[in-house]
mmCIF file with all atom_site columns, C-alpha atoms in Angstrom:
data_model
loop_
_atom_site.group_PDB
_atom_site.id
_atom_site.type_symbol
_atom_site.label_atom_id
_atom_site.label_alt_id
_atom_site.label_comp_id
_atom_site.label_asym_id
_atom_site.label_entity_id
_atom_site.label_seq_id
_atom_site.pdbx_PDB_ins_code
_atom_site.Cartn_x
_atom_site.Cartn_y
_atom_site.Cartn_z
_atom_site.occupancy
_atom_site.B_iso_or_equiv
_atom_site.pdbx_formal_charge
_atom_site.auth_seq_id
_atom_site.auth_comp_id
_atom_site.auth_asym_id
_atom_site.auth_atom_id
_atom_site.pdbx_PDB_model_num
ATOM 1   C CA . UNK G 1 1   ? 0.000  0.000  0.000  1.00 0.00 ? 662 UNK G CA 1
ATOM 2   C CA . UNK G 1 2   ? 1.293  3.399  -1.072 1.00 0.00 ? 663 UNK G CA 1
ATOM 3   C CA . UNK G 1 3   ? 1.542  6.122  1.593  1.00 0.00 ? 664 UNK G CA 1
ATOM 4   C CA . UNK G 1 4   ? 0.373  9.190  -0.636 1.00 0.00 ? 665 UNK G CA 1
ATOM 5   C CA . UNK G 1 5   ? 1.172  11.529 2.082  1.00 0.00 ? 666 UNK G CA 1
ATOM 6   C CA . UNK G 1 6   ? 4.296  10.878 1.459  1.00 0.00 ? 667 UNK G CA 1
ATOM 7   C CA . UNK G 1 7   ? 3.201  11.480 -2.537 1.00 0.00 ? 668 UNK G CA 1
ATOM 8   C CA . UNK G 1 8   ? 1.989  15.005 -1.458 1.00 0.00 ? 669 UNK G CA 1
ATOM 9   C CA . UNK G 1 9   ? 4.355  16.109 0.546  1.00 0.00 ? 670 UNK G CA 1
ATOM 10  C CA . UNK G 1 10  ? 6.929  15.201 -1.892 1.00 0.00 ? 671 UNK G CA 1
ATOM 11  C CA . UNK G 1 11  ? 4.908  17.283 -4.406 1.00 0.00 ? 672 UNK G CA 1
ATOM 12  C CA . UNK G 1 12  ? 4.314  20.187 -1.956 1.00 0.00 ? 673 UNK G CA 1
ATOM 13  C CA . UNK G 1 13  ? 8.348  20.160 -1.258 1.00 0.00 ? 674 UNK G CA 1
ATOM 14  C CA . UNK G 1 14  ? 9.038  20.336 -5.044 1.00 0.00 ? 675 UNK G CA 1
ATOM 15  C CA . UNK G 1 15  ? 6.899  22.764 -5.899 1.00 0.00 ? 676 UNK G CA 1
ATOM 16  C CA . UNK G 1 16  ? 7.979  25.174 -3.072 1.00 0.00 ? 677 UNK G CA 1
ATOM 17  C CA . UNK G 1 17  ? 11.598 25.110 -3.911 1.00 0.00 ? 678 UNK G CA 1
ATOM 18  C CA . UNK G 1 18  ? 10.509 25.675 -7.707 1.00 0.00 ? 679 UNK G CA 1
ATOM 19  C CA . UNK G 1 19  ? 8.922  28.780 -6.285 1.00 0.00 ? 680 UNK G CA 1
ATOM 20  C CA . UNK G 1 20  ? 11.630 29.619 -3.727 1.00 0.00 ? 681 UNK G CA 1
ATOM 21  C CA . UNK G 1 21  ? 14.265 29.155 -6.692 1.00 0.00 ? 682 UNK G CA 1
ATOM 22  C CA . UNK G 1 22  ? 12.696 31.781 -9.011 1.00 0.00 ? 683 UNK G CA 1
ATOM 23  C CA . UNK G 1 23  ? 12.824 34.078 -6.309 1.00 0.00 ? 684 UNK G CA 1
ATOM 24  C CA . UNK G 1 24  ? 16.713 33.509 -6.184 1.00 0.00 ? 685 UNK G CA 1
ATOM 25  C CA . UNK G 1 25  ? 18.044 36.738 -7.998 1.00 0.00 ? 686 UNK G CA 1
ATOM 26  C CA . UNK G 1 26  ? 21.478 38.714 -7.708 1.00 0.00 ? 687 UNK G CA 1
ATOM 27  C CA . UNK G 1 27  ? 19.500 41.259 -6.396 1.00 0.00 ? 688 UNK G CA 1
ATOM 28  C CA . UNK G 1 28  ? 18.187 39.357 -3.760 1.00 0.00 ? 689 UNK G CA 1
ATOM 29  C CA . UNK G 1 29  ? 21.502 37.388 -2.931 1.00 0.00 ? 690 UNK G CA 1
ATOM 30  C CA . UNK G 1 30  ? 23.405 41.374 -3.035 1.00 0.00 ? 691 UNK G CA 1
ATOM 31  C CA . UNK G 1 31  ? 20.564 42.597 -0.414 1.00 0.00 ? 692 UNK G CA 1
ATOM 32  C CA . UNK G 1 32  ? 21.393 39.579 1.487  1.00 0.00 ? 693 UNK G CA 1
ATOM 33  C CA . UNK G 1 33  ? 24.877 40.453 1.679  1.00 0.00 ? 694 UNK G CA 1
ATOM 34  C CA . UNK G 1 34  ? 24.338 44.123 2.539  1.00 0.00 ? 695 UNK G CA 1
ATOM 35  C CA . UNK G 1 35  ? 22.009 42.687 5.601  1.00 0.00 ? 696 UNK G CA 1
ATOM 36  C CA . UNK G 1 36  ? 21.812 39.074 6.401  1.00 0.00 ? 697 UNK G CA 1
ATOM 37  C CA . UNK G 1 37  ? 20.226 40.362 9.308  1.00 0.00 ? 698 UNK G CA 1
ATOM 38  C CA . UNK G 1 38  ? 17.225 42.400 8.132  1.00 0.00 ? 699 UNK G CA 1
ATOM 39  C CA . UNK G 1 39  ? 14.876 44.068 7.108  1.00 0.00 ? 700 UNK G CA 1
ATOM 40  C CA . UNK G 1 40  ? 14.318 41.815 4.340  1.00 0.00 ? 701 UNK G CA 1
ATOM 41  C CA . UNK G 1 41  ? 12.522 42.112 1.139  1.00 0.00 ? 702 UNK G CA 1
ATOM 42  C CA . UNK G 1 42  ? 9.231  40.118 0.444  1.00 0.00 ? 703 UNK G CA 1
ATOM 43  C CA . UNK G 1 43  ? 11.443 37.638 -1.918 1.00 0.00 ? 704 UNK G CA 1
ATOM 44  C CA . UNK G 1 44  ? 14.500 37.237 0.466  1.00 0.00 ? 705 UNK G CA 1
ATOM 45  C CA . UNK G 1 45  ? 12.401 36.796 3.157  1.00 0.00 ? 706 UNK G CA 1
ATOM 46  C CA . UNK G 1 46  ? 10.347 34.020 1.417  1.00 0.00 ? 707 UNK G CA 1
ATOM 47  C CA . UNK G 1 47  ? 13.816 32.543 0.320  1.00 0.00 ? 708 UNK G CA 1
ATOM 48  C CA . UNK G 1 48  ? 14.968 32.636 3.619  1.00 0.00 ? 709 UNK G CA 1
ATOM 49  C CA . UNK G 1 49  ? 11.901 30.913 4.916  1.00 0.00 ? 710 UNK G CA 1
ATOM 50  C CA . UNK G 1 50  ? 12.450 28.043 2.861  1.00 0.00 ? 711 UNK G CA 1
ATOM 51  C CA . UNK G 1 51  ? 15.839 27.709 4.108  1.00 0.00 ? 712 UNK G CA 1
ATOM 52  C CA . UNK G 1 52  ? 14.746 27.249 7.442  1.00 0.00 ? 713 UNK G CA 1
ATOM 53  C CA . UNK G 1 53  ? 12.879 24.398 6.860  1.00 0.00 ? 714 UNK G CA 1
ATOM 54  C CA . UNK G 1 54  ? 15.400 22.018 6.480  1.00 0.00 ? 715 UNK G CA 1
ATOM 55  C CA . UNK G 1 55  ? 16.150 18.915 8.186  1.00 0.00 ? 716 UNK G CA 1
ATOM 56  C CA . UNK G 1 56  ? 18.278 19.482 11.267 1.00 0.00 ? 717 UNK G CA 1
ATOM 57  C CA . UNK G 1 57  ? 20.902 17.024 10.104 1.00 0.00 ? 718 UNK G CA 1
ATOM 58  C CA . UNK G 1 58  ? 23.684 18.623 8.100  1.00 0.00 ? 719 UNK G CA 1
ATOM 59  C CA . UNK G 1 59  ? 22.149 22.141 8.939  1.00 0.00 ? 720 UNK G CA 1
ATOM 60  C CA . UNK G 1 60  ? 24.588 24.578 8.938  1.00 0.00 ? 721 UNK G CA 1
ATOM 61  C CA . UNK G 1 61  ? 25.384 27.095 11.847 1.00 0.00 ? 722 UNK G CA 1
ATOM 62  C CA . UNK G 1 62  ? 27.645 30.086 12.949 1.00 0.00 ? 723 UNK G CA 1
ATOM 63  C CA . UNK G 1 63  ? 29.724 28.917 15.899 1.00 0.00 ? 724 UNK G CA 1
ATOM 64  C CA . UNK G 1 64  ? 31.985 32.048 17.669 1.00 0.00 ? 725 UNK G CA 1
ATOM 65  C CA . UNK G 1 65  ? 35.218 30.958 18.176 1.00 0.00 ? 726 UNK G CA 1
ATOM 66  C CA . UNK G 1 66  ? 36.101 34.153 19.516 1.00 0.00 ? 727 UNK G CA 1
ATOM 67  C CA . UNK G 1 67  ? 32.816 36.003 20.095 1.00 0.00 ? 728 UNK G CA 1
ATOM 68  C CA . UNK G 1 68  ? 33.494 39.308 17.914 1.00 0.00 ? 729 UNK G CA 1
ATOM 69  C CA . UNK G 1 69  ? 36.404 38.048 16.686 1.00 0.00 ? 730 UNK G CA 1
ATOM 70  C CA . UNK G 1 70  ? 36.130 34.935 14.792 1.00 0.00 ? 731 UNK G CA 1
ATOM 71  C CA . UNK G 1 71  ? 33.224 33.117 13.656 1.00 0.00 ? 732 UNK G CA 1
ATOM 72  C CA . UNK G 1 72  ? 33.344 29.710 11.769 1.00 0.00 ? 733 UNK G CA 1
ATOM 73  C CA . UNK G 1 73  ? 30.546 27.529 9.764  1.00 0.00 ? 734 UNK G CA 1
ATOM 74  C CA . UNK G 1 74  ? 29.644 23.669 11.635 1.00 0.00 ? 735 UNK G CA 1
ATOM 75  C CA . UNK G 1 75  ? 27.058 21.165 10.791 1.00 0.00 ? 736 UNK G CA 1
ATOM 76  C CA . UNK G 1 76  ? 24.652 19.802 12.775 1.00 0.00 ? 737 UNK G CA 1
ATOM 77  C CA . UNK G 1 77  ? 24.449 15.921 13.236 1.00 0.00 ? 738 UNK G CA 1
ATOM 78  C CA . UNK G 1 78  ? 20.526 15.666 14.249 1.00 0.00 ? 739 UNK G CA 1
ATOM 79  C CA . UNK G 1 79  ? 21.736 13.582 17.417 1.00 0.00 ? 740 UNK G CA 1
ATOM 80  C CA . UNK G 1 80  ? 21.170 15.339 20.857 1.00 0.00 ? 741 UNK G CA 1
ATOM 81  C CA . UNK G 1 81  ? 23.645 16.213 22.561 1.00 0.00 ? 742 UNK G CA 1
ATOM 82  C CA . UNK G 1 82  ? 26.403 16.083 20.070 1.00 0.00 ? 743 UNK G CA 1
ATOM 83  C CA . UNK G 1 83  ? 28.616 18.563 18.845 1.00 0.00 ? 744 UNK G CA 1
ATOM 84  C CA . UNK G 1 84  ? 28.075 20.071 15.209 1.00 0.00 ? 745 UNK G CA 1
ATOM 85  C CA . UNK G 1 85  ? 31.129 19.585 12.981 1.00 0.00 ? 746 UNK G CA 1
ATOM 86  C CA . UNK G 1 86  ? 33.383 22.251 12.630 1.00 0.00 ? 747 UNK G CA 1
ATOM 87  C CA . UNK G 1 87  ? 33.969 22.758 8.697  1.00 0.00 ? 748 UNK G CA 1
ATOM 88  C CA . UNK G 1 88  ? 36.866 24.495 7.201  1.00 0.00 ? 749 UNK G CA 1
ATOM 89  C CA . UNK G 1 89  ? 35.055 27.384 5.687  1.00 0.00 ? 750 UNK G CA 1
ATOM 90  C CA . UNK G 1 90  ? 36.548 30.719 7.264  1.00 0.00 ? 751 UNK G CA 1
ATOM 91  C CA . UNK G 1 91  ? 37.418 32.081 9.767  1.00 0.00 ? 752 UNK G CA 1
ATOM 92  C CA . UNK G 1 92  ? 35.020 35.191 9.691  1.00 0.00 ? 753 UNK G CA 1
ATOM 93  C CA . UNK G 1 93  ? 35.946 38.263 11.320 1.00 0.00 ? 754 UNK G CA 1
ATOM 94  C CA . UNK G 1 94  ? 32.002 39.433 11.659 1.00 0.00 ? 755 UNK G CA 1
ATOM 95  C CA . UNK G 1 95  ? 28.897 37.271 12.231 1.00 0.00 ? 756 UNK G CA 1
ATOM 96  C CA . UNK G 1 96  ? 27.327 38.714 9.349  1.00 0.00 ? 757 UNK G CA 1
ATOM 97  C CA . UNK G 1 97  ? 29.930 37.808 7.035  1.00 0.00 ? 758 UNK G CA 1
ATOM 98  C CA . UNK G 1 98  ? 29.252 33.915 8.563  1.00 0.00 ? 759 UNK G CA 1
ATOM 99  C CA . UNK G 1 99  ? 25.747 34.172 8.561  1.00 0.00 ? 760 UNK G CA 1
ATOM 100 C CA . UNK G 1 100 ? 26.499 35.680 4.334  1.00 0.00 ? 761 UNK G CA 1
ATOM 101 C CA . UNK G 1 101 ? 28.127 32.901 3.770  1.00 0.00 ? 762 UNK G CA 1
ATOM 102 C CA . UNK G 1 102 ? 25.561 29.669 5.213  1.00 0.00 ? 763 UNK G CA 1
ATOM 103 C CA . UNK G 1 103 ? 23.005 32.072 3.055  1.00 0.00 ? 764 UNK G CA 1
ATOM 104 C CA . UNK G 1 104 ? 25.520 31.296 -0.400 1.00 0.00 ? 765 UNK G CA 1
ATOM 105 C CA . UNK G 1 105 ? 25.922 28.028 0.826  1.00 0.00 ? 766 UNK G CA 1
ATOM 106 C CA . UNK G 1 106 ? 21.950 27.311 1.005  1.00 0.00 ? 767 UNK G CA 1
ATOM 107 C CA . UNK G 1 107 ? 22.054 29.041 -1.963 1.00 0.00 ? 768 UNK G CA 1
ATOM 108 C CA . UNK G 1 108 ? 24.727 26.519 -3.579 1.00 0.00 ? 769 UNK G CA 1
ATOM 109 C CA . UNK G 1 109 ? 22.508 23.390 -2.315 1.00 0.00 ? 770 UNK G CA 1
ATOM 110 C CA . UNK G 1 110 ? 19.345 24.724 -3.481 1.00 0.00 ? 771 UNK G CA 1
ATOM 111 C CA . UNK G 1 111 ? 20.033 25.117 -6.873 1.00 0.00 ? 772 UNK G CA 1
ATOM 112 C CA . UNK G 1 112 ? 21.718 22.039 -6.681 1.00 0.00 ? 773 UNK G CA 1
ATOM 113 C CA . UNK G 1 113 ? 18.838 20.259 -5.658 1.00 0.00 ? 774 UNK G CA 1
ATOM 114 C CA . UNK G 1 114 ? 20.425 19.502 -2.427 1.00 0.00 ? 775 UNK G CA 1
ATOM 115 C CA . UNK G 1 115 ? 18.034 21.167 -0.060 1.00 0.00 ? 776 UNK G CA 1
#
């Protein structure tokens, strides 16, 4: 027996990252840049939405190695109470510049059909 809520939520998950991808612009990745931390746009805010609906495994977060000093990117493993894993992206000097560069990374897995 088929589960076709699996079916529809398959074609519900498609379908929004169809919708979420044509919103993907230079524009919108520049205004990102300029301020990953807001006020957002209607589009980078509906990008941005998406993005936050992954799973929690393989997530990707800003850790502060130094707080206000150096910031690097980790993954989350999904398994409580275990540290994410450190990746070898950076050091970044500000937390926007981190938080920039999990949005291009999204970005990269999105349009790869990753995420």
């Amino acid at each position: 027996m088929r589960d076709r809520q699996l079916e529809v939520y398959g074609l519900f998950e498609r379908r929004a990252t169809e919708r979420t991808l044509s919103l993907l612009s230079d524009e919108v990745i520049a205004e990102h840049e300029a301020n990953p931390a807001g006020p957002h746009s209607d589009a980078l805010q509906r990008v941005l939405r998406h993005m936050r609906r992954a799973p929690i495994p393989g997530k990707l977060v800003i850790v502060a190695v130094r707080p206000w000093e150096e910031y690097r990117l980790a993954a989350l493993t999904g398994v409580h109470g275990e540290a994410p894993e450190v990746l070898d992206d950076g050091p970044y000097a500000t937390e926007e510049e981190a938080m920039h560069a999990v949005f291009l990374r999204r970005v990269a897995d999105l349009r790869a059909g990753v995420a």
